[in-house]
Tab-separated table of N, CA and C in Angstrom:
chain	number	residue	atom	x	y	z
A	1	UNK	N	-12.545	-3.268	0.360
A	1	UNK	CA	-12.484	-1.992	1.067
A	1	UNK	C	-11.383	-2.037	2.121
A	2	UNK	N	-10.644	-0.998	2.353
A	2	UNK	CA	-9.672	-0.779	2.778
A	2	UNK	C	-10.749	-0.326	4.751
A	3	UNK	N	-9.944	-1.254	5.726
A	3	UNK	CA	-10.823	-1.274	6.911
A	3	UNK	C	-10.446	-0.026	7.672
A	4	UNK	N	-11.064	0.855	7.845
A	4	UNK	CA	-10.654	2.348	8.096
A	4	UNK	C	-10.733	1.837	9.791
A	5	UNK	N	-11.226	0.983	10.684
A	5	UNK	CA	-10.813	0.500	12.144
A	5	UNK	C	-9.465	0.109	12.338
A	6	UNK	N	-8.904	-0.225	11.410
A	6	UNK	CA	-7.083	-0.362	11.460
A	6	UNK	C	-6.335	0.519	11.297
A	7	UNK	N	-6.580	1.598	10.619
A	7	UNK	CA	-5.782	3.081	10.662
A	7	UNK	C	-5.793	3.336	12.035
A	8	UNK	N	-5.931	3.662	13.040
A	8	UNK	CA	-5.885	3.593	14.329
A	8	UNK	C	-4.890	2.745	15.098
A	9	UNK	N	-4.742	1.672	14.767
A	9	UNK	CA	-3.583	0.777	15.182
A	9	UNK	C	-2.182	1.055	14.484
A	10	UNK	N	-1.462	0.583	15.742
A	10	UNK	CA	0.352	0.477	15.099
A	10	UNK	C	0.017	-0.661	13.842
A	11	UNK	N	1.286	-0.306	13.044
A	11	UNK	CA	1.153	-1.311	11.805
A	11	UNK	C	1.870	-2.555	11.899
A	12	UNK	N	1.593	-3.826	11.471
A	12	UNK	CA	2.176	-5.082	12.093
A	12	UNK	C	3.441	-5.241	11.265
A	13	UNK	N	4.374	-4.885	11.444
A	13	UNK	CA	5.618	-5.095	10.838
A	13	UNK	C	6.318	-6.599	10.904
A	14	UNK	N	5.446	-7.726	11.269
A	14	UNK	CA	5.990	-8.400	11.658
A	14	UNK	C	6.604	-9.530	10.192
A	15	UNK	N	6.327	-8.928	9.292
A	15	UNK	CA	6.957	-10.030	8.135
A	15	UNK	C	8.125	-9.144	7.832
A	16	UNK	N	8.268	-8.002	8.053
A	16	UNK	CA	9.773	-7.231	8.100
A	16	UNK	C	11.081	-7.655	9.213
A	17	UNK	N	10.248	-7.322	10.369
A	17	UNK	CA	10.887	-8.092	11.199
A	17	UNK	C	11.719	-9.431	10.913
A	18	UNK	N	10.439	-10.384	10.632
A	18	UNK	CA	10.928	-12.008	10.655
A	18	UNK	C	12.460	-11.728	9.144
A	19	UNK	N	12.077	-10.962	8.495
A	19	UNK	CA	12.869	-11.219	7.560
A	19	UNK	C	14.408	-10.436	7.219
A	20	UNK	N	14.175	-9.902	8.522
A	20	UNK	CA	15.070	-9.132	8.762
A	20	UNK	C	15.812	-9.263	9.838
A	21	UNK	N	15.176	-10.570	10.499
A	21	UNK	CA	16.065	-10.926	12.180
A	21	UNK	C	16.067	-9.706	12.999
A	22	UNK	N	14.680	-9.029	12.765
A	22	UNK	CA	14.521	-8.076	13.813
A	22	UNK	C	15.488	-7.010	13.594
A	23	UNK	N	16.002	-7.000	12.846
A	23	UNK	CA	16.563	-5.791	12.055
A	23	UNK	C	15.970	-4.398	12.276
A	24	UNK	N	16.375	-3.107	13.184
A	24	UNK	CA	15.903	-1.588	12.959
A	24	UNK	C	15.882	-1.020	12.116
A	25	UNK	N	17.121	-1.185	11.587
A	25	UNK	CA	18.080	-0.362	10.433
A	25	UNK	C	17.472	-0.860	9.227
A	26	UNK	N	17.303	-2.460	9.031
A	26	UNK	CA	16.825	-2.563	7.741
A	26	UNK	C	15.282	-2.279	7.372
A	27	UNK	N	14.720	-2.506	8.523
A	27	UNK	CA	12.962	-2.346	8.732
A	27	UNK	C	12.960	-0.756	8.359
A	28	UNK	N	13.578	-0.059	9.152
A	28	UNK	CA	13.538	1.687	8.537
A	28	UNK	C	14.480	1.889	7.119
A	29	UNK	N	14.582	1.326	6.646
A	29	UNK	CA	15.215	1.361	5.484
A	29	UNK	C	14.123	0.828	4.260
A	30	UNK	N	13.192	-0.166	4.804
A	30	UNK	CA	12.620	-0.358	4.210
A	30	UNK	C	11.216	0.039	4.376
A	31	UNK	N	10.689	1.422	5.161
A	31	UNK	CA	9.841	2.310	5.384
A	31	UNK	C	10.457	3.250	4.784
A	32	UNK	N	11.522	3.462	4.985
A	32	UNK	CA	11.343	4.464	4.013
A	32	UNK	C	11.287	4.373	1.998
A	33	UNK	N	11.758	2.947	2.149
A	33	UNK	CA	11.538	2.574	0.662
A	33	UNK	C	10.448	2.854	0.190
A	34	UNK	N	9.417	1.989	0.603
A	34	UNK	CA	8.047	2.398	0.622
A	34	UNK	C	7.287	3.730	0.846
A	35	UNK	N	7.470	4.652	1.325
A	35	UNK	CA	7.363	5.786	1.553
A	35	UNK	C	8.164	6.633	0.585
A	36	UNK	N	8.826	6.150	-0.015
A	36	UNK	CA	9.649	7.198	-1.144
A	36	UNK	C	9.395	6.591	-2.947
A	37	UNK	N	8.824	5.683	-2.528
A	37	UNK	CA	8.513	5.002	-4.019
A	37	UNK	C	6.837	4.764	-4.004
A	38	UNK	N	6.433	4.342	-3.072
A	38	UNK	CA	4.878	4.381	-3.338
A	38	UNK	C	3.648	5.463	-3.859
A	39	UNK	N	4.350	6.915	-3.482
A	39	UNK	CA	3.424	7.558	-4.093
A	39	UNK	C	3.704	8.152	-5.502
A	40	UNK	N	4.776	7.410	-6.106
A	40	UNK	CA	5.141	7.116	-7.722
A	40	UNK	C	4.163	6.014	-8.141
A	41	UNK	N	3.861	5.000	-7.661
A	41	UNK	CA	3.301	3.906	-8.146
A	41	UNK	C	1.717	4.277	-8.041
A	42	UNK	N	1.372	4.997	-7.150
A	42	UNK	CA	0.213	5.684	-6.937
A	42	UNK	C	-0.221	6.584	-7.864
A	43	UNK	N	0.504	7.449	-8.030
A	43	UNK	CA	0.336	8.438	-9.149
A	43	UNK	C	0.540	7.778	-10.295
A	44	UNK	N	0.825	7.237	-10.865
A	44	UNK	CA	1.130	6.341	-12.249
A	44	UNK	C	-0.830	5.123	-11.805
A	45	UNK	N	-0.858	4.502	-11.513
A	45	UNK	CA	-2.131	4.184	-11.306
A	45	UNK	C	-3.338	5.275	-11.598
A	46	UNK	N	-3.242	6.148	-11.070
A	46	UNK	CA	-4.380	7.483	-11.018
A	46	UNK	C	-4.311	7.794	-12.238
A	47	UNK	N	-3.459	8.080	-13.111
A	47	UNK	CA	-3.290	8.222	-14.497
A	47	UNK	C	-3.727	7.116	-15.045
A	48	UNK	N	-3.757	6.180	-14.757
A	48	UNK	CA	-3.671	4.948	-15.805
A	48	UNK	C	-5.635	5.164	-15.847
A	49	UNK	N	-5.575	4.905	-14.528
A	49	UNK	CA	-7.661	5.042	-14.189
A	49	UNK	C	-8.024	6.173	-14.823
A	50	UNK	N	-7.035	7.399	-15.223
A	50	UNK	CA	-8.122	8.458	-15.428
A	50	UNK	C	-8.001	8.375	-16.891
A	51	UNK	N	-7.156	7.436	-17.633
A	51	UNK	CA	-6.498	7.533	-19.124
A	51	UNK	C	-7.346	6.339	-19.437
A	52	UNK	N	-8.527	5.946	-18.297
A	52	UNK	CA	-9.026	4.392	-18.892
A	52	UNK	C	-7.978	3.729	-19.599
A	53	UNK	N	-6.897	3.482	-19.467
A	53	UNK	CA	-6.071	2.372	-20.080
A	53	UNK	C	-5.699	1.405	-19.043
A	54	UNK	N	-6.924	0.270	-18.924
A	54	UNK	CA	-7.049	-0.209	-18.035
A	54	UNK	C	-5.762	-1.895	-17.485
A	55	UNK	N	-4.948	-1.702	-18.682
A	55	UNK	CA	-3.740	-2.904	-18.780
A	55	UNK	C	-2.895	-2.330	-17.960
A	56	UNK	N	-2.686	-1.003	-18.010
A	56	UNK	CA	-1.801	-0.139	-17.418
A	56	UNK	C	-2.255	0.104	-15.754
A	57	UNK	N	-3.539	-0.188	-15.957
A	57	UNK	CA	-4.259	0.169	-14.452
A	57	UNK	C	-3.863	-1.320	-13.416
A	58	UNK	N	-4.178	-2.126	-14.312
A	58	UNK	CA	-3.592	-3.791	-13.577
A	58	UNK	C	-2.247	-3.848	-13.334
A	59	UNK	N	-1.869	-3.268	-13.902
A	59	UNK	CA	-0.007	-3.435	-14.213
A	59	UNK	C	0.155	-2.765	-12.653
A	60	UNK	N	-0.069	-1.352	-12.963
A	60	UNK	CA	0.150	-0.456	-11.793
A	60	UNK	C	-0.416	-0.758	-10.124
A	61	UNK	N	-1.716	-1.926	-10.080
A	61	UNK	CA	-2.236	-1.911	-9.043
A	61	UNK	C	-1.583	-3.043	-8.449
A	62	UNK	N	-0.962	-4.315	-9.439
A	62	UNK	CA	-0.061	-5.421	-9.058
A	62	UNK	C	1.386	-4.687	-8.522
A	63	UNK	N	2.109	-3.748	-9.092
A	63	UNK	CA	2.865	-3.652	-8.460
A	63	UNK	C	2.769	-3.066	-7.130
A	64	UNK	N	2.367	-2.420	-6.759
A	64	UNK	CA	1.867	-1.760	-5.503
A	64	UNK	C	1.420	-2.934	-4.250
A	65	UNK	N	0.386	-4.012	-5.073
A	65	UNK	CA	-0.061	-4.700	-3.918
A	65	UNK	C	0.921	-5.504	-2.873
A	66	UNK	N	1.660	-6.028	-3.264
A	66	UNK	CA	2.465	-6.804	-2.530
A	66	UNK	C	3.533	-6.263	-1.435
A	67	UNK	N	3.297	-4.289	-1.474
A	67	UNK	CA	4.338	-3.992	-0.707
A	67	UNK	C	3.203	-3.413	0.733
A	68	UNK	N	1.842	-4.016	0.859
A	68	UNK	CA	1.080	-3.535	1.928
A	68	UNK	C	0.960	-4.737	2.102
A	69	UNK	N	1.718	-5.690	1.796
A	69	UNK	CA	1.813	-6.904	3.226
A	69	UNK	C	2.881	-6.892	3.813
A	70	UNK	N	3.562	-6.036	3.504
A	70	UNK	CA	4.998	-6.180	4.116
A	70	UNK	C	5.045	-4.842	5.228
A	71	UNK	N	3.923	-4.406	5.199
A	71	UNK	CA	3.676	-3.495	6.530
A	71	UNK	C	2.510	-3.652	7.220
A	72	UNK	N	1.716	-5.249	6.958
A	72	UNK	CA	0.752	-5.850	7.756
A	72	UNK	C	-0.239	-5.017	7.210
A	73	UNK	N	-0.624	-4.446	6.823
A	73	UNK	CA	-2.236	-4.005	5.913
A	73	UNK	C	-2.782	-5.199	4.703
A	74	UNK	N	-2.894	-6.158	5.198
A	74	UNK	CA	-3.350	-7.161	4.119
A	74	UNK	C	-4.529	-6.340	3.524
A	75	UNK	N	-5.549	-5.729	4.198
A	75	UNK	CA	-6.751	-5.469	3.767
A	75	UNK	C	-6.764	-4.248	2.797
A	76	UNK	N	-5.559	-3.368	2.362
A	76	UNK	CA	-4.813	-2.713	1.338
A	76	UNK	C	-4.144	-3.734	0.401
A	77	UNK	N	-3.484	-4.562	0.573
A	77	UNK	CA	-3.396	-5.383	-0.588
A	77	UNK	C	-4.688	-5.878	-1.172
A	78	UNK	N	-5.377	-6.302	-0.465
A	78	UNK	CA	-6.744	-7.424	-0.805
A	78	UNK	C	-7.606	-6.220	-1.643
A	79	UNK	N	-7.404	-4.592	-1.764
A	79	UNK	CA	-8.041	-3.661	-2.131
A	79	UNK	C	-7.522	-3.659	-3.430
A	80	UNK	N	-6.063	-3.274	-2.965
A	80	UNK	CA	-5.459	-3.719	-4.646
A	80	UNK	C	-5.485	-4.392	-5.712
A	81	UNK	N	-5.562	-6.212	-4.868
A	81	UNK	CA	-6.060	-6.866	-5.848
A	81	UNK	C	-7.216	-7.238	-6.205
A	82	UNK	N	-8.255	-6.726	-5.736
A	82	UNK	CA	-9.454	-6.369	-6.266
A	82	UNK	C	-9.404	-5.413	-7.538
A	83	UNK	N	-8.639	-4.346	-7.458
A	83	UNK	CA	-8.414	-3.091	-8.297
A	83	UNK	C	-7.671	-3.451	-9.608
A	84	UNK	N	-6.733	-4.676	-9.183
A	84	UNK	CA	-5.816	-5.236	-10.147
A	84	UNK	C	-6.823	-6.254	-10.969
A	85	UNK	N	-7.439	-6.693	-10.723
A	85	UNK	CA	-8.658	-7.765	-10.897
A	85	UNK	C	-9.498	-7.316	-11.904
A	86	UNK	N	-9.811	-6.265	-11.557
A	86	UNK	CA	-11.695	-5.360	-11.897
A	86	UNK	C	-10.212	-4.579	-13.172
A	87	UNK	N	-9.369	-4.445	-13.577
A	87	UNK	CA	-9.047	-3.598	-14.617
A	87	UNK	C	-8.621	-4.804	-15.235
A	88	UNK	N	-7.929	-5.876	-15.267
A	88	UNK	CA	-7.240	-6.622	-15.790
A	88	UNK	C	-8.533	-7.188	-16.653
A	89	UNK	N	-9.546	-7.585	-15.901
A	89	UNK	CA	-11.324	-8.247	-16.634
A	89	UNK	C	-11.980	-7.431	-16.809
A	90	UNK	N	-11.920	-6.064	-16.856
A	90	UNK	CA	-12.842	-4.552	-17.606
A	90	UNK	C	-13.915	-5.184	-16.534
A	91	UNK	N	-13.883	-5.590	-15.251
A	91	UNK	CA	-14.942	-6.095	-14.479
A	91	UNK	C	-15.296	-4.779	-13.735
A	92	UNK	N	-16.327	-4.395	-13.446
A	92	UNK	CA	-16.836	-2.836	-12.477
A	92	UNK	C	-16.183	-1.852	-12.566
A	93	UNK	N	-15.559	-1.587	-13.658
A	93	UNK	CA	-14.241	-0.491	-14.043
A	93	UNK	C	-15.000	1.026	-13.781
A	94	UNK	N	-16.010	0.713	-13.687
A	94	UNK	CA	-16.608	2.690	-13.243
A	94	UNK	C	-16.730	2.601	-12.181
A	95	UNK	N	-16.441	1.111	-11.068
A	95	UNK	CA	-15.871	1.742	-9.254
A	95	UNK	C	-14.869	1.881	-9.351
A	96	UNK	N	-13.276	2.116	-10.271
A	96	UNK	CA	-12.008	2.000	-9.999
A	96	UNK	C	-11.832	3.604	-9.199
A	97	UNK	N	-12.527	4.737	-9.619
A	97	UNK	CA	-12.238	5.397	-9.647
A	97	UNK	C	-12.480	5.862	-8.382
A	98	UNK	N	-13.371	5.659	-7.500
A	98	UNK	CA	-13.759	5.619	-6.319
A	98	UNK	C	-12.916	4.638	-5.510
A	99	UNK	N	-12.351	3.613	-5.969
A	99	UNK	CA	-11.329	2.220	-5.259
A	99	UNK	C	-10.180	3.358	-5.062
A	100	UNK	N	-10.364	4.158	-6.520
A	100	UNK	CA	-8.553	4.794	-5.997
A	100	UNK	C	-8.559	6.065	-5.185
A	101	UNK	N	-9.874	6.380	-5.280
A	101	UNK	CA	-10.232	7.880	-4.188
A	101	UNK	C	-10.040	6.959	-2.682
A	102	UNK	N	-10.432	6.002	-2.425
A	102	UNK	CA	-9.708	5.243	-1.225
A	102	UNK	C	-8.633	5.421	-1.005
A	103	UNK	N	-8.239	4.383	-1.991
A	103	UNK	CA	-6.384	4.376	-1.815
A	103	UNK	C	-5.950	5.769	-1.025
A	104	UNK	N	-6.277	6.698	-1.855
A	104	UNK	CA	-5.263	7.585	-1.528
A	104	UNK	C	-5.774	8.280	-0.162
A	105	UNK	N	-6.787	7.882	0.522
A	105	UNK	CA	-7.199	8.899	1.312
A	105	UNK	C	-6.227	7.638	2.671
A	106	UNK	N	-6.545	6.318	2.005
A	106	UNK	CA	-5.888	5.592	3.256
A	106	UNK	C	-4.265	5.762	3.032
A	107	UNK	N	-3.628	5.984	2.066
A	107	UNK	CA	-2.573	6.481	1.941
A	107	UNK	C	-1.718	7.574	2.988
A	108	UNK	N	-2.572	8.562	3.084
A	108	UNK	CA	-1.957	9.623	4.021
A	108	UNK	C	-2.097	8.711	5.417
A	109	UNK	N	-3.168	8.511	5.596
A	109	UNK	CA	-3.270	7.325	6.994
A	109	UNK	C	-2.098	6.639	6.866
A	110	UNK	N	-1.650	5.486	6.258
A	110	UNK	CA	-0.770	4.978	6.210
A	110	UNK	C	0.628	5.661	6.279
A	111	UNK	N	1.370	6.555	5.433
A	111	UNK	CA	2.276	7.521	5.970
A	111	UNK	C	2.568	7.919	6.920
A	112	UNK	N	1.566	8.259	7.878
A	112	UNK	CA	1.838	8.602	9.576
A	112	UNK	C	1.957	7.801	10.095
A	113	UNK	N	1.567	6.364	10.210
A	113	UNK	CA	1.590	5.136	10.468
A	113	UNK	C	3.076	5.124	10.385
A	114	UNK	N	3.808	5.279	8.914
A	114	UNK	CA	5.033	4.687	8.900
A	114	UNK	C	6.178	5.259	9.365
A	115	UNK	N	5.730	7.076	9.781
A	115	UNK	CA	6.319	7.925	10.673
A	115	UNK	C	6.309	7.385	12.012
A	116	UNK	N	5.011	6.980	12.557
A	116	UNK	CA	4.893	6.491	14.274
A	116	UNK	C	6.611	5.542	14.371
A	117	UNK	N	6.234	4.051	13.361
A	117	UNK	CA	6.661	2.943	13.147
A	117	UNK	C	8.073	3.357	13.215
A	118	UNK	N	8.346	4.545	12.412
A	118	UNK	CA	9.865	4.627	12.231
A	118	UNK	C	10.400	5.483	13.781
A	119	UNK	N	9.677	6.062	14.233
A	119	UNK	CA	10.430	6.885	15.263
A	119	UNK	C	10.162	5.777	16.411
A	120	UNK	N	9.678	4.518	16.418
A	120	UNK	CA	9.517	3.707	17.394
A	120	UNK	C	10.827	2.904	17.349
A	121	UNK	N	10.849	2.598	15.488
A	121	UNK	CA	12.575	1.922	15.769
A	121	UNK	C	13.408	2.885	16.078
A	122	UNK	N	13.569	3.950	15.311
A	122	UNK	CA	14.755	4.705	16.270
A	122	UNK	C	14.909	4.874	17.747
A	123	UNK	N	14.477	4.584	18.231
A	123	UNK	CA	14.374	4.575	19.934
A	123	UNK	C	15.282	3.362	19.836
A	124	UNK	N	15.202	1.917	19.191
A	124	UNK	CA	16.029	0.786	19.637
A	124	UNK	C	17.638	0.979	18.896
A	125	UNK	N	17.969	1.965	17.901
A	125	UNK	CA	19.392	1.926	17.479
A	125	UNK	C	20.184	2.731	18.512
């Protein structure tokens, strides 16, 4: 489960940072990556869950997971790969659909998050 007490907090950018030498320009470059490609990978998932083609549902939930550690939401990845998990082993596949009614509701949460985040770096360029 995605911890709805962390939507409330700034998001920990700090593996962007480190990898970016504290980089503005590239950290908002790479909010907005995420923000312009994630709700493709989202929508392609939602299809996959509602098409029960559940190879397609693993496929879709692996790619996604690894880009909510890179904006400190581990507990959105750890959702994912639960989601990536439970389709890949046909394991609890009649909660996916409710896993992804999450997603997306923490989704919009997350988006404003990456609005705060970005108008915080623009203040340092």
């Amino acid at each position: 489960m995605i911890d709805p007490n962390k939507n409330n907090e700034p998001l920990d950018l700090t593996y962007l940072k480190d990898m970016s030498g504290d980089s503005a320009e590239f950290i908002i470059e790479m909010l907005d990556l995420f923000k312009s490609q994630t709700p493709t990978y989202v929508a392609d998932l939602g299809k996959a869950i509602a098409d029960e083609d559940w190879a397609r549902a693993s496929s879709c939930a692996h790619k996604i997971k690894p880009t909510f550690a890179y904006v400190g939401r581990e507990d959105a990845k750890d959702h994912m790969q639960m989601m990536e998990r439970n389709a890949r082993e046909l394991n609890n596949i009649s909660e996916l659909p409710q896993a992804f009614n999450e997603l997306c509701d923490f989704a919009v949460v997350l988006y404003r998050q990456l609005d705060e985040a970005k108008a915080d770096l623009k203040k340092r360029l």
